[in-house]
Coordinates of C-alpha atoms and ligand atoms in Angstrom, one line a residue:
X1 CA 127.6 99.0 97.1
X2 CA 125.2 98.7 99.7
X3 CA 126.3 95.3 101.2
X4 CA 129.2 93.0 100.1
X5 CA 127.6 89.7 99.5
X6 CA 129.9 87.9 96.7
X7 CA 130.3 84.3 97.1
X8 CA 127.5 84.2 99.3
X9 CA 124.2 81.7 98.5
X10 CA 120.5 83.8 99.5
X11 CA 117.5 81.1 99.5
X12 CA 114.7 83.5 99.3
X13 CA 111.2 82.0 100.7
X14 CA 108.0 83.7 98.8
X15 CA 110.8 84.9 96.5
X16 CA 108.2 84.8 93.5
X17 CA 106.6 88.0 93.9
X18 CA 105.9 91.5 96.4
X19 CA 108.5 91.4 98.9
X20 CA 110.3 88.4 98.3
X21 CA 110.7 89.3 94.6
X22 CA 112.5 92.9 95.8
X23 CA 114.9 91.3 98.2
X24 CA 116.0 88.6 95.6
X25 CA 116.6 91.6 93.5
X26 CA 118.7 93.3 95.8
X27 CA 120.8 90.7 97.2
X28 CA 121.8 89.8 93.4
X29 CA 123.0 93.5 93.1
X30 CA 125.0 93.0 96.7
X31 CA 126.5 90.0 94.9
X32 CA 124.8 86.9 95.8
X33 CA 123.6 83.7 94.3
X34 CA 119.7 83.6 94.8
X35 CA 117.6 81.0 94.8
X36 CA 113.9 81.8 94.5
X37 CA 111.7 79.6 96.4
X38 CA 108.2 80.0 96.0
X39 CA 104.8 78.0 95.8
X40 CA 104.4 79.3 92.5
X41 CA 107.1 78.3 90.4
X42 CA 106.5 79.8 87.0
X43 CA 106.7 82.8 89.3
X44 CA 109.9 81.9 90.6
X45 CA 110.9 81.2 87.2
X46 CA 110.4 84.9 86.0
X47 CA 111.9 86.4 88.7
X48 CA 115.0 83.9 88.2
X49 CA 115.0 85.2 84.7
X50 CA 115.1 88.7 86.4
X51 CA 117.7 87.8 88.9
X52 CA 120.4 86.6 86.6
X53 CA 121.0 90.4 84.8
X54 CA 122.4 91.3 87.7
X55 CA 125.2 88.2 86.1
X56 CA 124.9 86.1 89.6
X57 CA 123.6 82.6 89.7
X58 CA 119.5 82.0 90.3
X59 CA 117.4 79.4 90.4
X60 CA 113.7 78.3 91.0
X61 CA 112.2 76.0 92.9
X62 CA 108.8 75.1 94.0
X63 CA 107.4 74.5 97.8
X64 CA 104.7 74.4 99.9
X65 CA 106.3 75.7 103.2
X66 CA 103.5 74.4 104.9
X67 CA 105.0 70.5 104.9
X68 CA 107.8 69.7 106.3
X69 CA 108.6 67.0 103.4
X70 CA 108.1 69.4 101.0
X71 CA 110.7 71.9 102.7
X72 CA 113.0 70.1 103.0
X73 CA 113.6 68.7 99.3
X74 CA 113.8 72.2 98.8
X75 CA 116.8 72.5 100.9
X76 CA 118.2 69.2 99.6
X77 CA 117.3 71.1 95.7
X78 CA 119.1 74.0 96.9
X79 CA 122.4 72.3 98.0
X80 CA 122.5 70.3 95.5
X81 CA 122.4 73.6 93.3
X82 CA 124.6 75.7 95.2
X83 CA 126.5 73.4 97.7
X84 CA 125.9 75.7 100.7
X85 CA 123.1 78.4 102.0
X86 CA 124.7 81.4 103.7
X87 CA 121.7 83.5 104.1
X88 CA 118.1 82.5 104.5
X89 CA 115.0 85.0 104.3
X90 CA 111.6 83.6 105.1
X91 CA 109.4 85.9 102.9
X92 CA 106.6 83.3 102.1
X93 CA 103.2 84.6 103.7
X94 CA 99.7 85.3 103.7
X95 CA 97.3 87.5 104.8
X96 CA 94.3 85.0 105.4
X97 CA 92.4 82.5 103.3
X98 CA 90.4 82.6 100.5
X99 CA 87.7 85.0 100.6
X100 CA 89.3 87.3 103.6
X101 CA 88.3 90.7 101.4
X102 CA 84.8 90.0 102.1
X103 CA 85.0 89.6 105.7
X104 CA 85.6 92.1 108.7
X105 CA 86.8 89.7 111.0
X106 CA 89.3 86.4 111.3
X107 CA 87.6 83.7 110.6
X108 CA 89.1 79.9 111.5
X109 CA 90.3 79.6 108.3
X110 CA 92.4 82.7 108.5
X111 CA 93.9 82.1 112.1
X112 CA 94.3 78.4 110.7
X113 CA 96.3 79.8 107.2
X114 CA 98.3 82.4 109.1
X115 CA 99.5 80.0 111.5
X116 CA 100.2 77.2 108.7
X117 CA 102.1 79.9 106.4
X118 CA 103.7 82.6 108.3
X119 CA 104.7 81.0 111.7
X120 CA 104.7 77.2 111.1
X121 CA 106.2 77.7 107.7
X122 CA 109.2 80.1 109.2
X123 CA 109.9 77.7 111.0
X124 CA 109.9 74.3 108.9
X125 CA 112.4 76.5 106.7
X126 CA 114.7 77.7 109.2
X127 CA 114.9 74.9 110.8
X128 CA 115.8 72.8 107.6
X129 CA 118.4 75.6 106.7
X130 CA 119.6 75.8 110.5
X131 CA 121.2 72.3 110.5
X132 CA 123.2 72.9 107.7
X133 CA 124.1 76.2 108.7
X134 CA 125.1 75.0 112.7
X135 CA 127.8 72.5 110.8
X136 CA 129.1 75.3 108.9
X137 CA 129.2 77.6 111.8
X138 CA 127.9 80.6 109.8
X139 CA 124.4 81.5 108.5
X140 CA 122.5 84.4 108.3
X141 CA 118.9 84.3 108.9
X142 CA 115.8 87.0 108.0
X143 CA 112.6 86.5 108.7
X144 CA 109.8 88.6 106.9
X145 CA 107.9 90.3 110.2
X146 CA 105.5 93.1 110.2
X147 CA 105.0 96.7 112.1
X148 CA 101.2 94.7 112.4
X149 CA 103.2 92.0 114.9
X150 CA 103.6 94.7 117.0
X151 CA 100.6 96.3 118.4
X152 CA 97.0 95.1 117.8
X153 CA 94.5 96.5 115.8
X154 CA 91.2 95.7 114.0
X155 CA 89.8 93.5 112.0
X156 CA 90.5 89.9 113.3
X157 CA 94.2 89.6 114.4
X158 CA 95.3 86.4 112.9
X159 CA 97.8 88.4 110.4
X160 CA 99.1 90.6 113.2
X161 CA 99.4 87.9 115.9
X162 CA 101.0 85.4 113.3
X163 CA 103.7 88.3 113.0
X164 CA 103.7 89.0 116.8
X165 CA 105.1 85.1 117.0
X166 CA 107.2 85.9 114.2
X167 CA 109.0 88.7 115.8
X168 CA 109.1 86.1 119.0
X169 CA 110.4 83.3 117.7
X170 CA 112.8 84.9 115.5
X171 CA 114.3 85.9 119.7
X172 CA 113.8 82.2 120.3
X173 CA 116.5 80.8 117.7
X174 CA 118.2 84.1 117.7
X175 CA 119.2 82.7 121.2
X176 CA 119.6 78.9 120.4
X177 CA 121.6 79.5 117.3
X178 CA 123.9 82.1 118.6
X179 CA 126.6 79.8 120.1
X180 CA 126.8 78.6 116.2
X181 CA 127.9 81.8 114.6
X182 CA 124.2 82.5 113.2
X183 CA 122.5 85.7 113.5
X184 CA 118.6 85.8 112.9
X185 CA 116.1 88.9 113.0
X186 CA 113.4 90.0 111.4
X187 CA 112.4 93.4 109.6
X188 CA 109.0 94.8 109.9
X189 CA 107.7 96.2 106.9
X190 CA 104.7 99.1 107.2
X191 CA 102.2 98.7 104.4
X192 CA 104.2 97.9 100.6
X193 CA 102.4 97.8 97.7
X194 CA 102.3 93.9 96.7
X195 CA 99.7 91.8 95.4
X196 CA 99.2 91.4 99.2
X197 CA 98.7 94.5 100.0
X198 CA 96.1 94.7 97.3
X199 CA 94.4 92.3 99.1
X200 CA 94.0 94.3 102.1
X201 CA 93.1 97.4 100.0
X202 CA 90.2 95.6 98.8
X203 CA 88.7 94.6 102.4
X204 CA 89.2 97.7 103.5
X205 CA 87.2 99.4 100.1
X206 CA 84.4 96.5 101.0
X207 CA 83.9 97.8 104.6
X208 CA 84.4 101.4 104.4
X209 CA 81.4 103.3 103.0
X210 CA 83.8 106.4 102.0
X211 CA 86.3 104.4 100.2
X212 CA 84.0 103.2 97.8
X213 CA 85.1 105.6 94.8
X214 CA 88.6 104.9 95.5
X215 CA 90.9 101.9 93.8
X216 CA 93.3 99.8 95.9
X217 CA 95.7 101.7 95.0
X218 CA 94.5 105.1 95.8
X219 CA 93.5 103.5 99.2
X220 CA 97.0 102.7 99.6
X221 CA 98.4 105.9 98.5
X222 CA 96.0 107.6 101.2
X223 CA 97.5 105.0 103.6
X224 CA 100.9 106.4 103.2
X225 CA 100.1 109.9 103.4
X226 CA 97.9 109.6 106.4
X227 CA 100.0 107.0 108.8
X228 CA 103.5 107.7 107.0
X229 CA 105.3 110.7 108.7
X230 CA 107.9 110.4 105.7
X231 CA 104.9 110.8 103.6
X232 CA 106.5 108.4 100.9
X233 CA 105.7 104.9 100.0
X234 CA 108.7 101.9 101.1
X235 CA 109.1 99.3 98.5
X236 CA 110.3 96.0 98.4
X237 CA 113.5 96.9 97.8
X238 CA 114.1 99.0 100.9
X239 CA 113.4 95.4 102.5
X240 CA 115.9 94.2 100.4
X241 CA 118.3 96.5 101.7
X242 CA 118.0 96.2 104.7
X243 CA 117.6 92.2 104.4
X244 CA 121.0 92.7 102.6
X245 CA 122.5 94.7 105.2
X246 CA 121.5 92.0 108.0
X247 CA 123.0 88.9 105.8
X248 CA 126.4 91.1 105.8
X249 CA 128.7 91.0 107.2
X250 CA 128.2 95.1 109.0
X251 CA 125.5 93.2 110.9
X252 CA 127.6 91.2 112.8
X253 CA 126.8 91.9 116.0
X254 CA 122.7 92.6 115.8
X255 CA 120.6 88.9 116.6
X256 CA 117.6 89.0 117.7
X257 CA 116.3 92.0 116.7
X258 CA 113.1 93.1 114.9
X259 CA 113.8 96.2 112.8
X260 CA 110.8 98.7 111.1
X261 CA 111.3 99.7 108.1
X262 CA 108.4 101.8 107.6
X263 CA 108.7 105.3 106.5
X264 CA 108.0 106.0 110.9
X265 CA 104.4 104.7 111.0
X266 CA 105.1 102.9 113.9
X267 CA 107.6 103.5 116.4
X268 CA 107.9 100.8 119.1
Ligands
NAD1 N1 102.7 94.2 101.6 C1 102.9 94.5 102.5 O1 102.3 95.3 103.2 C2 103.8 93.5 104.0 C3 103.4 94.1 105.0 C4 104.3 93.8 106.5 C5 104.8 92.4 106.2 N2 104.4 92.5 105.0 C6 105.1 90.6 105.2 O2 106.0 90.3 103.8 C7 105.8 88.8 103.0 C8 105.5 88.8 102.1 O3 104.0 89.4 101.6 P1 103.7 90.3 100.4 O4 102.9 92.1 100.3 O5 105.1 89.7 99.2 O6 102.6 89.0 99.4 P2 102.7 89.1 98.0 O7 101.4 87.8 98.0 O8 103.0 89.2 97.2 O9 103.9 87.4 98.0 C9 103.6 86.5 99.1 C10 104.7 84.9 97.9 O10 104.6 84.3 99.3 C11 104.0 82.9 98.5 N3 103.9 81.8 99.6 C12 102.3 82.0 99.8 N4 102.1 80.6 100.5 C13 103.3 80.3 100.7 C14 103.6 78.8 100.9 N5 102.5 77.8 101.2 N6 105.0 78.3 100.4 C15 105.5 78.6 99.9 N7 105.0 80.3 99.3 C16 103.7 80.3 99.5 C17 103.0 83.2 97.1 O11 103.3 81.9 96.1 C18 104.1 84.5 96.7 O12 105.1 84.2 95.6 C19 105.0 88.2 103.8 O13 105.4 87.2 104.5 C20 103.7 89.3 104.3 O14 103.1 89.0 106.0 C21 103.8 92.6 103.8

């Protein structure tokens, strides 16, 4: 077994899709019960059905991470259902506002939504769960950042800047929560094939005539070939394995870190 999470309860935001879904699977495989929280309740319920096949308890919860009342209600519901939260993974995220695929730069609405979901949403969930973890003097928090948060690039920068903020706030909370035996780390994925990356590939296709005959999936594969020294794609389950490690006792002395899981695409 990768990491022993037997008897632990994990709450995963953004658990209905992409990385969050893969993380739910791996945490359950490692023995954790899983609360799958997402704005998309139907999607969360589907993941609960899949996760239950690993023999763990799982339940779906609806949440809008940008709204404090919604987050607090969700945390209360998870505590009522499971009795405790040992692990929080913040995976809920957005690349931009509606119409992102048709843009070349970040609009006001892209700055607003990326900061609301990726930054404020992470903080609201983290703070609500940390209150409970502090009382128990135990907790493992994993924020999904991005290697795009380590280095600026073309395209407007709202998403990358929001992920730089996630890396930064991970360090701040790691300092504040260390006295309570709570570890806070972030994972920096590269490019992972999910509905979010499909949006990115569609934007690239629209803006680059040389990509016009390629499908979004082919654009993704080309990117991996060109940018990834290992020349193979990383999966949501790879992010789950890192999250499971960070949530395990094997990582008890790791906190405040941002760990690339990107096949070497960026090495900073
Ligand atoms: N896919 C990639 O290449 C990649 C790379 C680096 C980082 N990430 C990060 O990984 C995380 C997951 O991305 P993904 O690729 O799986 O995307 P995705 O679109 O497949 O999943 C995102 C999930 O977040 C949920 N969500 C969005 N806004 C929400 C809100 N306000 N409240 C609650 N849930 C909300 C969505 O319903 C969805 O289920 C994000 O934080 C993303 O920035 C993704």
